[in-house]
XYZ file of C-alpha atoms in Angstrom:
353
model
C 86.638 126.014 91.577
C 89.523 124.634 92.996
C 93.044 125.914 92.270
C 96.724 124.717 92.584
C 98.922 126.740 94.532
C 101.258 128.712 92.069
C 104.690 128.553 93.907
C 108.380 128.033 92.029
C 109.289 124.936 93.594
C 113.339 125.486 93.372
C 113.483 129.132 94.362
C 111.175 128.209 97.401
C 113.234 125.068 98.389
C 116.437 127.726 97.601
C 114.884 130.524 99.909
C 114.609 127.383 102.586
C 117.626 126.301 102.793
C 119.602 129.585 102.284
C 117.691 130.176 106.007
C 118.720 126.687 107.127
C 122.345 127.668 106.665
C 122.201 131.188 107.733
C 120.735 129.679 110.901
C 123.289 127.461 111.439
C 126.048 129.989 111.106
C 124.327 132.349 113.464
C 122.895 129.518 116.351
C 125.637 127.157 115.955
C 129.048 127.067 113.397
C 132.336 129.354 114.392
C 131.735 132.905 113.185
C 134.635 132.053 110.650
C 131.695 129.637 108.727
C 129.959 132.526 107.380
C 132.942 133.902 105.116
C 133.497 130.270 103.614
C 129.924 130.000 102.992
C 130.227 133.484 101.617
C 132.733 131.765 99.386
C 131.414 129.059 98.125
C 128.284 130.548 97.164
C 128.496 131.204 93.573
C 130.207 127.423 93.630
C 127.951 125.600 95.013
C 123.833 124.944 95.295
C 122.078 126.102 98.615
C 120.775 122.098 99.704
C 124.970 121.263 99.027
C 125.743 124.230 101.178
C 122.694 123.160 104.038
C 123.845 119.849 103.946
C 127.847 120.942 104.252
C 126.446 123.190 106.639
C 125.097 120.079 108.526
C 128.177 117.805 108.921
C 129.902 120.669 109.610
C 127.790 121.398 112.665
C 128.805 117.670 113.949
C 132.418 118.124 113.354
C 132.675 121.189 115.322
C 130.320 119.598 118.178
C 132.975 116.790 118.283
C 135.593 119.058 118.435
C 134.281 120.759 121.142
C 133.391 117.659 123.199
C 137.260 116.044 122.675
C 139.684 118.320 121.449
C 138.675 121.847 122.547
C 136.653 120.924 126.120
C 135.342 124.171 128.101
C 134.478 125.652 124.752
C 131.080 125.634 122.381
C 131.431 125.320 119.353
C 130.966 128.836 118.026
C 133.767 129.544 120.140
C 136.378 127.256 118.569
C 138.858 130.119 116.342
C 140.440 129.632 113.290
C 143.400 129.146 115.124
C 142.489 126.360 116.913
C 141.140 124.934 113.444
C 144.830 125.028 112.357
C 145.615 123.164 115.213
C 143.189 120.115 114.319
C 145.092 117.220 113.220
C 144.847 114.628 110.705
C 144.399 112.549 113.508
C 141.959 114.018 115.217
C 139.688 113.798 112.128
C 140.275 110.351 111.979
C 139.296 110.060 115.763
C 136.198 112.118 114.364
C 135.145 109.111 111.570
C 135.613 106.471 114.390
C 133.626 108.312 116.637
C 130.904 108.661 114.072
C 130.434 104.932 114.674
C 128.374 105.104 117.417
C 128.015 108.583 118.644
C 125.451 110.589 120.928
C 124.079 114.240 119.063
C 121.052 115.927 120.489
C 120.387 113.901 122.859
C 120.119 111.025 120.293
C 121.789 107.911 119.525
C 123.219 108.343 115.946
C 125.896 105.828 113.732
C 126.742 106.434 110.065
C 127.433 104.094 107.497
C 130.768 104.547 105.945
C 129.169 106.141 102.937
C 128.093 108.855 105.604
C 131.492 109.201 106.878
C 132.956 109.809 103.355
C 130.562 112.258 102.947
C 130.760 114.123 105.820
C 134.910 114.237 105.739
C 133.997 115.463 102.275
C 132.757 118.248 103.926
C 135.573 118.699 106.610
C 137.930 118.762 103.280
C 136.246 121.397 101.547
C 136.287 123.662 104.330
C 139.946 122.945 105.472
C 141.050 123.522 101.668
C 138.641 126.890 101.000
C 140.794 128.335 104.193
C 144.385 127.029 103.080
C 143.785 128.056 99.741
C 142.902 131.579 101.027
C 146.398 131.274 103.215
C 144.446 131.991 106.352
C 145.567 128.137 107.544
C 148.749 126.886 107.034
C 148.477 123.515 106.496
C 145.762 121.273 105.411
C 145.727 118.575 107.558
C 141.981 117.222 106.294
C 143.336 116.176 102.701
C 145.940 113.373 105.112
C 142.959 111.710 105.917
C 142.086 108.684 103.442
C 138.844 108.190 102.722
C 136.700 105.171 103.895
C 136.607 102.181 101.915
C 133.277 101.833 100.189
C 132.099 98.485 99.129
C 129.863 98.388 96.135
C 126.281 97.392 96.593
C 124.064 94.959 94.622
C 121.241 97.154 92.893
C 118.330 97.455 94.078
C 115.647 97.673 91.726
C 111.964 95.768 90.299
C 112.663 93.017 87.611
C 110.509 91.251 85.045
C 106.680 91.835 86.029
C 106.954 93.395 88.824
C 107.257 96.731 86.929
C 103.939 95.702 85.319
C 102.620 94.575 88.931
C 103.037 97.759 90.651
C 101.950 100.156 88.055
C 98.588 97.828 87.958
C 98.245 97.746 91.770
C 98.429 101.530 91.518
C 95.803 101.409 88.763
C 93.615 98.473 90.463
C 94.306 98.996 94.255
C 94.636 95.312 94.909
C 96.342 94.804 97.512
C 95.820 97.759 99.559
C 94.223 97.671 103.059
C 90.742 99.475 104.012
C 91.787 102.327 105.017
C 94.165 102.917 101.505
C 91.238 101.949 99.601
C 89.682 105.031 101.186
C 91.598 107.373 99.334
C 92.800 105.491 96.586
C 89.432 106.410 94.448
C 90.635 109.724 94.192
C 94.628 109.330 93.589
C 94.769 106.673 91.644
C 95.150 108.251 88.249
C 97.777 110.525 90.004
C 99.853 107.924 91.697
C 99.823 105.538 88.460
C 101.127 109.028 86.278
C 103.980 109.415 88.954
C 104.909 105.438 88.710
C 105.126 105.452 84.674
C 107.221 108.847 84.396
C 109.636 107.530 87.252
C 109.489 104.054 85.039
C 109.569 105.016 81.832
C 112.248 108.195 82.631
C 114.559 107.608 85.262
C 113.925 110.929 86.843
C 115.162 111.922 90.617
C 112.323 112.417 92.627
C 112.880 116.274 92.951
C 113.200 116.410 89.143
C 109.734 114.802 89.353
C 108.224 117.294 92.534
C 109.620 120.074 90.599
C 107.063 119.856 87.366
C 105.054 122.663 86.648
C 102.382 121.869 84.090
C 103.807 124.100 81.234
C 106.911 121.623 81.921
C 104.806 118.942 79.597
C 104.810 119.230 75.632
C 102.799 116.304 74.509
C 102.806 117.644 71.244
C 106.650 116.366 70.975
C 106.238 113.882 74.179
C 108.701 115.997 75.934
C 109.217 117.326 79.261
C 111.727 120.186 80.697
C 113.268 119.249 84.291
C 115.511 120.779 86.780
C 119.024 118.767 87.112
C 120.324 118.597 90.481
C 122.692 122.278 90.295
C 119.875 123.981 88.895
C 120.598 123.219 84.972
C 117.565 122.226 82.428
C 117.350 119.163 80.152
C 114.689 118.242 77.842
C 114.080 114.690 78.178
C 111.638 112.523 75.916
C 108.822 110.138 76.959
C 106.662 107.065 75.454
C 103.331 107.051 74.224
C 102.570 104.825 77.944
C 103.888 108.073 79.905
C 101.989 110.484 77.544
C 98.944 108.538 78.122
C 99.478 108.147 81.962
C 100.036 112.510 82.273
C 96.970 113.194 80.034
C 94.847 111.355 82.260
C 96.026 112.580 85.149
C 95.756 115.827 83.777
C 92.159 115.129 82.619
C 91.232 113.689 86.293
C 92.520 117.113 87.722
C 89.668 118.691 85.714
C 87.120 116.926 86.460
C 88.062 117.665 90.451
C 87.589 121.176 89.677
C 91.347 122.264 89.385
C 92.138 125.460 87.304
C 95.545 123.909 85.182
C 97.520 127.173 85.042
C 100.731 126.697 82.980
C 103.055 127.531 85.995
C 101.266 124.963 88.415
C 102.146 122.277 89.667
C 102.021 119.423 88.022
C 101.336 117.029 90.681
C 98.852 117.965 93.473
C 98.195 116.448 96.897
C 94.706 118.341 97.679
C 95.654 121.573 96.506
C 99.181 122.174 96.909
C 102.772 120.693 95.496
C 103.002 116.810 96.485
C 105.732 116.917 98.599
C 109.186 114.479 98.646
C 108.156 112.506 101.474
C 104.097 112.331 99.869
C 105.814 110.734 96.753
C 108.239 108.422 98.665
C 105.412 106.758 100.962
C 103.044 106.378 97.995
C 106.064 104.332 96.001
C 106.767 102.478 99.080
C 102.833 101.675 99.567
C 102.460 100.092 95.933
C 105.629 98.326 95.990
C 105.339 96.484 99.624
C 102.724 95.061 97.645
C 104.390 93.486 94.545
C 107.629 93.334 96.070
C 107.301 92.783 99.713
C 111.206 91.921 100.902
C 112.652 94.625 98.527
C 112.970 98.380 99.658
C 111.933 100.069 97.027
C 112.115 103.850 96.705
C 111.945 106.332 94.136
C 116.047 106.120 93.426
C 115.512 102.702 92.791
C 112.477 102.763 90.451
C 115.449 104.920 88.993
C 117.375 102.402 89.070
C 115.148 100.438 87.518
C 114.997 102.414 84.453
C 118.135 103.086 83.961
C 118.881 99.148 83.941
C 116.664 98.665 81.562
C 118.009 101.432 78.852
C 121.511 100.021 79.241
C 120.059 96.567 78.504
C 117.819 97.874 75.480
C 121.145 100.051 74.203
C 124.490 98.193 75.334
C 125.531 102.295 75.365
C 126.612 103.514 79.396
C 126.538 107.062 77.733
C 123.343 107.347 76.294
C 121.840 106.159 79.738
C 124.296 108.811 81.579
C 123.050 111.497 79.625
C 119.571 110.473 80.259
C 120.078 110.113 84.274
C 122.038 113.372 84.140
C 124.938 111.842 85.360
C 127.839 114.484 85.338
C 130.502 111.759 85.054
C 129.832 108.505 82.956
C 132.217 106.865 85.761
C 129.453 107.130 87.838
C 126.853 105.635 85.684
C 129.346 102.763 85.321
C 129.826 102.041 88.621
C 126.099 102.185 89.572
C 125.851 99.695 86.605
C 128.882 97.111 86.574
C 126.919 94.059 87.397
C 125.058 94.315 83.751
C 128.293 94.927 82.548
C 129.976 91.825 83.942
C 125.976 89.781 82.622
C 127.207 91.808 79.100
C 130.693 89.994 78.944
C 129.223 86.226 80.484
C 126.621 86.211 77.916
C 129.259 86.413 74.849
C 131.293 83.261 76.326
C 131.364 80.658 73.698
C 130.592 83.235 71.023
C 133.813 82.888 69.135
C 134.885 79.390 68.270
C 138.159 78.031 67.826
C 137.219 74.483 66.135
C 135.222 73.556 63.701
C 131.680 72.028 64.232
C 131.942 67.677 64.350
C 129.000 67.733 61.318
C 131.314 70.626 59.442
């Protein structure tokens, strides 16, 4: 009898990225790294500190290359950080334009750049704060100007087109056909809980089977910062998981509560399993649109504020921390919302009145 691997999913990805980071500070980042990450530990989540961890490793290579030359970066002191001015981080965001990093060509978008001066400020202000810099040239810098985005998401039948192509496999070439006998059930389960939740796609990766209660159509995930939230689902999604559940049966899995609830062979599907098979199904119906998980989020959480008219019901739902958010990601239906009720309130009187 086959059995799914019984692993935690967040305390492994946790234990991973604690490593990442450590091995960063040791292999890479100035020694004085490890006491801010020391600091920001009980602040912050391990993938925010790998990926701070990241940008952080850039900065101080670009330091190093301009500002500091003769030195590596683990050599640069904390010192010499004081020294860094507001100018030379904003030589830093124009040089992350078009710059060269492990032997690679790289360029970020300005939404990359914001980020990763996000990450220059929070280091620069954990060490001011703590009085071992005196001045904190990082919060000069302004932040690049980010221009809002049209979403990106599946309209009208097209939601109903790729859940059938998942159920159907019309559409797919030869060689998908070849394994689409056997992961059909699972891949149409994955596309109606993304559709019919909203849920990020490491919410979704996360699921252990004792996650499910299909007793009150309800399922427990893990918010991004490690928080739970019980979130509800349709009779479509309860039908789509007990299937799926049924079809892992039949293969010969053992469903023990702690689980996994979705499988690739034998083991947790992984991010980038779940990303390709939404990207397969969706070239399909929706050829000229790139469609991903976050947008099949998208999707859903169109659709609630269109059923509802209420930007907090859908936050809550996404787990959005700040509503702001929710409204910026959704200001086009809002603007649709105020066009439609043009003409609504008269000021004359009907002719045949």
């Amino acid at each position: 009898m086959a059995t799914s691997k019984d692993t935690n999913y967040y305390a492994q990805r946790n234990k991973q990225n604690n490593r990442k980071v450590q091995a960063l500070i040791d292999g890479f980042l100035p020694s004085f790294c490890e006491d801010y990450f020391m600091g920001i530990d009980s602040l912050t989540s391990p993938l925010t500190r790998f990926n701070y961890a990241n940008d952080l490793k850039i900065f101080f290579d670009y330091l190093a290359k301009k500002k500091f030359k003769g030195k590596g970066p683990k050599d640069i002191t904390l010192e010499e950080l004081e020294s860094v001015t507001n100018s030379d981080i904003e030589y830093f965001l124009s040089y992350l334009s078009d710059y060269e990093y492990d032997g690679n060509e790289h360029s970020c978008s300005d939404k990359a750049k914001a980020r990763k001066l996000s990450s220059v400020r929070a280091m620069f202000k954990y060490f001011f704060n703590k009085g071992l810099i005196s001045v904190n040239n990082a919060a000069k810098v302004a932040t690049p100007k980010l221009h809002d985005k049209p979403i990106i998401r599946l309209e009208g039948d097209e939601v109903y087109d790729i859940i059938e192509t998942a159920e159907t496999g019309d559409g797919l070439s030869a060689h998908q056909l070849a394994y689409h006998e056997k992961n059909k059930v699972r891949d149409t389960a994955i596309l109606v809980l993304f559709l019919g939740t909203g849920i990020r796609i490491s919410e979704l990766v996360g699921l252990n089977n004792d996650d499910i209660n299909f007793k009150d159509k309800s399922f427990v995930v893990t918010r991004k910062g490690g928080g739970k939230a019980i979130l509800y689902f349709d009779d479509d999604v309860s039908e789509a998981l007990q299937k799926y559940q049924d079809h892992k049966e039949t293969l010969g899995f053992v469903l023990t509560p702690s689980s996994p609830l979705f499988l690739a062979n034998d083991r947790r599907i992984t991010v980038r399993a779940v990303e390709n098979l939404v990207k397969k199904y969706a070239k399909i119906v929706s050829p000229l649109k790139p469609i991903t998980p976050h947008k099949l989020r998208s999707t859903y959480g169109t659709s609630l504020y269109r059923a509802t008219g209420d930007i907090y019901v859908v936050a809550d739902v996404l787990g959005h921390k700040d509503v702001n958010t929710t409204k910026k990601h959704y200001a086009a239906i809002s603007d649709e919302n105020r066009r439609s009720v043009v003409g609504k309130v008269k000021l004359h009187k009907d002719e045949d009145e």
